[in-house]
Amino acid sequence: MNPNLSINNALFGISSFIATYAVLCMVVFIFAVLNYVIISYALYKISEFLDHPFPWIAWFPAYKILLITQLSEKPWWWLFFFYLAPVILWIPILGWIVLPILLLILLCIMLAEILNKIEQPSWWCILFILPIVNLVIGLVVCNELNNQEKPGDDLEFSLPDNNSMQDKPRQNQHINQYNIPKGTEATLVVIQGESTGKGFRLDKNTVHIIGRAGNIALPMNDKTASREHARIRYENDKFVIYDLGSTNKTRVNNQIISRKVLMNGDEIKTGKILFKFQWKRL
């Protein structure tokens, strides 16, 4: 047997292994960079959309879980499970099996709540924790949020005072589906149930509570409605409705919601009362 041939074969095997290992490391590195950039950008866009005061912290790994907890409005003590994880990972069963499963469950719950707030399917939370797939979902979320922001980019919508409306002809303007069109105010009108036809003006400086004990009162004898059933408040030039953990849920256009940005013409069902959200000219 030629010793030189054996040495050459050995060197070729080693160089092939090193080249393969280097390629794999490069692929992993590229994926890690893409994952960091896309997921951070998606979290940044979500933070902007939900009016978080510091959306830029999405780019800092140490603050990501803090931001996710704040956006999902979950208890602050959930953070202890994540930040104490490195301390107890060395414990055989608790740190290797129980803790990772618990963290994944908590993360899915928080991501599902955030996705629901931005009106995306909550089951996407599962896809967000799957490698490669999460990149696609991150890009889809960014695209959806960008599309929602585009209608108001070139328009100014505000409620002008009465003096500014005098002696001005009406103009046919594009009406944004979310923002308040000029010269109008947001209203809720009862279209089904007791007090049909009654209207409620939605002031942007007031938090409106729909319920048997709310400032938008539901009939006291309506046992399908909660005392505080839903909340409507003005956020980022839009009116947003939240369900307040009501027993029979809040429905918008016959869909159960926990949070939804209201559009002109949306129908809101709380208990036995059906409201219509619409713009009313001043």
Coordinates of C-alpha atoms in Angstrom, one line a residue:
M1 CA 0.0 0.0 0.0
N2 CA 1.4 3.4 -1.0
P3 CA 1.8 5.5 2.1
N4 CA 1.6 8.8 0.1
L5 CA -1.8 7.7 -1.3
S6 CA -3.1 7.1 2.2
I7 CA -1.9 10.4 3.4
N8 CA -3.5 12.2 0.4
N9 CA -6.8 10.4 1.0
A10 CA -6.7 11.4 4.7
L11 CA -6.0 15.0 3.8
F12 CA -8.7 15.0 1.2
G13 CA -11.2 13.7 3.8
I14 CA -10.2 16.3 6.4
S15 CA -10.4 19.1 3.9
S16 CA -13.8 17.9 2.7
F17 CA -15.0 17.8 6.3
I18 CA -13.7 21.3 7.0
A19 CA -15.3 22.7 3.8
T20 CA -18.6 21.1 4.6
Y21 CA -18.5 22.3 8.2
A22 CA -17.6 25.8 7.0
V23 CA -20.6 25.9 4.6
L24 CA -23.0 24.7 7.3
C25 CA -21.7 27.4 9.7
M26 CA -22.1 30.0 6.9
V27 CA -25.7 28.8 6.3
V28 CA -26.5 28.9 10.0
F29 CA -25.0 32.4 10.3
I30 CA -26.9 33.8 7.4
F31 CA -30.2 32.3 8.7
A32 CA -29.5 33.7 12.2
V33 CA -28.9 37.2 10.8
L34 CA -32.0 37.0 8.6
N35 CA -34.1 35.7 11.6
Y36 CA -32.8 38.6 13.8
V37 CA -33.5 41.3 11.2
I38 CA -36.9 40.1 10.0
I39 CA -38.3 39.3 13.4
S40 CA -36.9 42.5 15.0
Y41 CA -38.4 44.5 12.2
A42 CA -41.8 42.8 12.5
L43 CA -41.8 43.4 16.2
Y44 CA -40.8 47.0 15.6
K45 CA -43.7 47.5 13.1
I46 CA -46.2 45.9 15.6
S47 CA -45.0 48.2 18.4
E48 CA -45.5 51.2 16.2
F49 CA -48.9 50.1 15.2
L50 CA -50.0 49.5 18.8
D51 CA -48.5 52.9 19.9
H52 CA -45.8 51.5 22.1
P53 CA -43.7 54.5 23.3
F54 CA -40.4 52.8 22.7
P55 CA -40.7 50.6 19.5
W56 CA -37.0 50.8 18.9
I57 CA -36.2 48.4 21.8
A58 CA -37.4 45.6 19.4
W59 CA -33.9 45.7 18.0
F60 CA -32.2 44.8 21.3
P61 CA -32.4 41.0 22.1
A62 CA -32.4 41.5 25.9
Y63 CA -35.6 43.6 25.7
K64 CA -37.5 41.6 23.2
I65 CA -39.4 39.5 25.7
L66 CA -40.1 42.6 27.8
L67 CA -41.6 44.3 24.7
I68 CA -43.7 41.2 23.9
T69 CA -45.0 41.1 27.5
Q70 CA -46.0 44.7 27.4
L71 CA -47.7 44.5 23.9
S72 CA -49.7 41.5 25.0
E73 CA -50.6 43.2 28.3
K74 CA -49.7 40.1 30.3
P75 CA -48.7 40.2 34.0
W76 CA -45.2 41.5 34.6
W77 CA -44.2 38.5 36.7
W78 CA -44.3 36.3 33.6
L79 CA -40.9 37.9 32.8
F80 CA -39.4 36.0 35.8
F81 CA -39.8 32.7 34.0
F82 CA -37.8 34.0 31.0
Y83 CA -35.1 35.9 32.8
L84 CA -34.5 33.2 35.5
A85 CA -34.3 30.5 32.9
P86 CA -30.5 30.5 32.7
V87 CA -30.3 30.0 36.4
I88 CA -32.3 26.8 36.6
L89 CA -31.5 25.3 33.2
W90 CA -28.9 23.1 34.9
I91 CA -31.6 21.2 36.9
P92 CA -32.1 17.9 35.0
I93 CA -35.9 17.6 34.7
L94 CA -37.1 21.0 35.7
G95 CA -34.6 22.9 33.5
W96 CA -34.4 20.5 30.5
I97 CA -38.1 19.6 30.0
V98 CA -40.6 21.5 32.2
L99 CA -39.2 25.0 31.9
P100 CA -38.8 25.0 28.0
I101 CA -42.3 23.7 27.6
L102 CA -43.6 26.3 30.0
L103 CA -41.7 29.1 28.2
L104 CA -43.1 28.0 24.8
I105 CA -46.6 28.0 26.1
L106 CA -46.3 31.5 27.7
L107 CA -44.7 32.8 24.5
C108 CA -47.5 31.4 22.3
I109 CA -50.1 32.9 24.6
M110 CA -48.5 36.4 24.3
L111 CA -47.9 36.1 20.6
A112 CA -51.5 35.0 20.0
E113 CA -52.8 38.1 22.0
I114 CA -50.5 40.4 20.0
L115 CA -51.6 38.9 16.7
N116 CA -55.3 39.3 17.7
K117 CA -54.6 43.0 18.5
I118 CA -53.3 43.6 15.0
E119 CA -56.2 41.6 13.5
Q120 CA -54.2 38.6 12.3
P121 CA -55.0 34.9 12.9
S122 CA -53.9 34.1 16.5
W123 CA -52.9 30.6 15.5
W124 CA -49.9 32.1 13.6
C125 CA -48.2 32.2 17.0
I126 CA -47.3 28.5 16.4
L127 CA -45.6 29.5 13.1
F128 CA -43.7 32.3 14.8
I129 CA -41.7 29.8 16.9
L130 CA -40.9 27.5 13.9
P131 CA -37.5 28.1 12.2
I132 CA -37.7 29.3 8.6
V133 CA -41.5 29.5 8.7
N134 CA -41.2 32.4 11.2
L135 CA -39.4 34.5 8.6
V136 CA -42.3 34.1 6.1
I137 CA -44.8 35.0 8.8
G138 CA -42.7 38.0 9.9
L139 CA -42.7 39.4 6.3
V140 CA -46.4 38.8 5.9
V141 CA -47.2 40.7 9.2
C142 CA -44.9 43.6 8.1
N143 CA -46.7 43.7 4.7
E144 CA -50.1 43.7 6.3
L145 CA -49.2 46.5 8.8
N146 CA -47.7 48.6 5.9
N147 CA -50.9 48.1 3.9
Q148 CA -53.1 49.3 6.9
E149 CA -51.0 52.4 7.3
K150 CA -51.0 53.4 3.6
P151 CA -54.6 54.8 3.3
G152 CA -53.9 57.7 5.7
D153 CA -50.4 58.5 4.5
D154 CA -51.4 61.4 2.1
L155 CA -54.5 62.6 4.0
E156 CA -55.1 64.7 7.1
F157 CA -58.1 63.8 9.1
S158 CA -59.2 65.7 12.1
L159 CA -62.3 67.2 13.6
P160 CA -62.3 70.9 12.6
D161 CA -64.2 73.5 14.7
N162 CA -67.5 74.8 13.6
N163 CA -66.0 78.2 12.4
S164 CA -63.7 76.4 10.0
M165 CA -66.6 74.6 8.4
Q166 CA -68.7 77.7 7.7
D167 CA -68.9 79.1 4.1
K168 CA -66.9 76.1 2.7
P169 CA -68.4 74.0 -0.1
R170 CA -68.6 70.3 0.4
Q171 CA -65.9 68.4 -1.3
N172 CA -65.9 64.8 -2.4
Q173 CA -62.9 63.4 -0.6
H174 CA -61.6 59.9 -0.3
I175 CA -62.8 58.7 3.1
N176 CA -60.3 56.6 5.0
Q177 CA -61.9 53.4 6.3
Y178 CA -60.4 53.9 9.8
N179 CA -59.5 57.6 10.4
I180 CA -62.1 60.3 11.1
P181 CA -63.0 62.1 7.9
K182 CA -63.0 65.9 8.0
G183 CA -66.2 67.5 9.1
T184 CA -67.6 64.3 10.8
E185 CA -67.8 62.7 14.2
A186 CA -67.9 59.1 15.2
T187 CA -71.2 57.7 16.5
L188 CA -72.8 54.5 17.7
V189 CA -76.4 54.0 16.7
V190 CA -78.7 51.3 18.1
I191 CA -80.1 49.4 15.1
Q192 CA -81.5 46.4 16.9
G193 CA -82.9 45.9 20.3
E194 CA -84.3 48.3 23.0
S195 CA -84.0 52.0 22.1
T196 CA -83.5 51.4 18.4
G197 CA -82.5 54.6 16.7
K198 CA -80.7 56.0 19.7
G199 CA -77.3 57.4 19.0
F200 CA -74.2 58.0 21.1
R201 CA -71.5 60.4 20.1
L202 CA -68.0 59.0 20.6
D203 CA -65.7 61.7 21.9
K204 CA -62.0 61.0 21.3
N205 CA -61.0 62.3 24.7
T206 CA -63.3 59.9 26.5
V207 CA -63.1 56.2 27.2
H208 CA -66.5 54.7 26.4
I209 CA -67.7 51.7 28.3
I210 CA -70.5 49.7 26.8
G211 CA -72.4 47.7 29.4
R212 CA -75.2 47.6 32.0
A213 CA -73.1 50.0 34.2
G214 CA -71.3 51.8 31.4
N215 CA -71.6 55.3 30.0
I216 CA -73.1 53.7 26.9
A217 CA -75.8 51.9 28.8
L218 CA -77.3 48.6 27.9
P219 CA -80.7 47.5 29.3
M220 CA -80.4 46.5 33.0
N221 CA -82.7 43.5 32.3
D222 CA -80.4 42.1 29.6
K223 CA -78.7 39.3 31.4
T224 CA -76.6 38.4 28.3
A225 CA -74.7 41.7 28.7
S226 CA -72.0 42.3 31.3
R227 CA -71.9 45.3 33.6
E228 CA -68.8 46.4 31.7
H229 CA -69.0 44.5 28.4
A230 CA -66.7 46.4 26.0
R231 CA -64.6 49.5 25.8
I232 CA -64.1 52.0 22.9
R233 CA -61.3 54.4 23.0
Y234 CA -59.4 56.7 20.6
E235 CA -56.0 55.4 19.6
N236 CA -53.6 56.7 16.9
D237 CA -56.4 58.6 15.0
K238 CA -58.7 55.5 15.1
F239 CA -61.4 54.2 17.4
V240 CA -60.7 50.8 18.8
I241 CA -63.1 48.4 20.6
Y242 CA -61.9 46.0 23.3
D243 CA -63.9 43.2 24.8
L244 CA -63.6 43.4 28.6
G245 CA -63.8 39.7 29.4
S246 CA -67.5 39.6 28.9
T247 CA -69.4 36.3 29.5
N248 CA -71.1 36.3 26.1
K249 CA -68.3 38.1 24.2
T250 CA -68.3 41.1 21.9
R251 CA -69.0 40.6 18.2
V252 CA -68.1 42.9 15.3
N253 CA -69.7 41.9 12.0
N254 CA -70.7 38.6 13.6
Q255 CA -67.1 37.8 14.5
I256 CA -66.0 37.4 18.2
I257 CA -63.2 39.9 18.9
S258 CA -61.0 40.9 21.8
R259 CA -59.7 44.0 20.0
K260 CA -60.6 45.6 16.7
V261 CA -60.0 48.9 14.9
L262 CA -63.5 50.1 14.0
M263 CA -64.4 50.9 10.4
N264 CA -67.3 53.0 9.1
G265 CA -70.3 50.7 9.0
D266 CA -69.1 48.1 11.4
E267 CA -71.9 46.4 13.4
I268 CA -71.2 45.7 17.1
K269 CA -73.2 43.1 19.1
T270 CA -73.1 43.4 22.9
G271 CA -75.8 41.3 24.6
K272 CA -79.1 41.8 22.8
I273 CA -78.2 45.2 21.5
L274 CA -76.8 45.7 18.0
F275 CA -75.0 49.0 17.3
K276 CA -73.7 50.4 14.1
F277 CA -70.5 52.5 14.1
Q278 CA -70.6 55.3 11.5
W279 CA -69.5 58.8 10.7
K280 CA -72.0 61.6 11.2
R281 CA -71.5 64.9 9.4
L282 CA -71.3 67.9 11.8

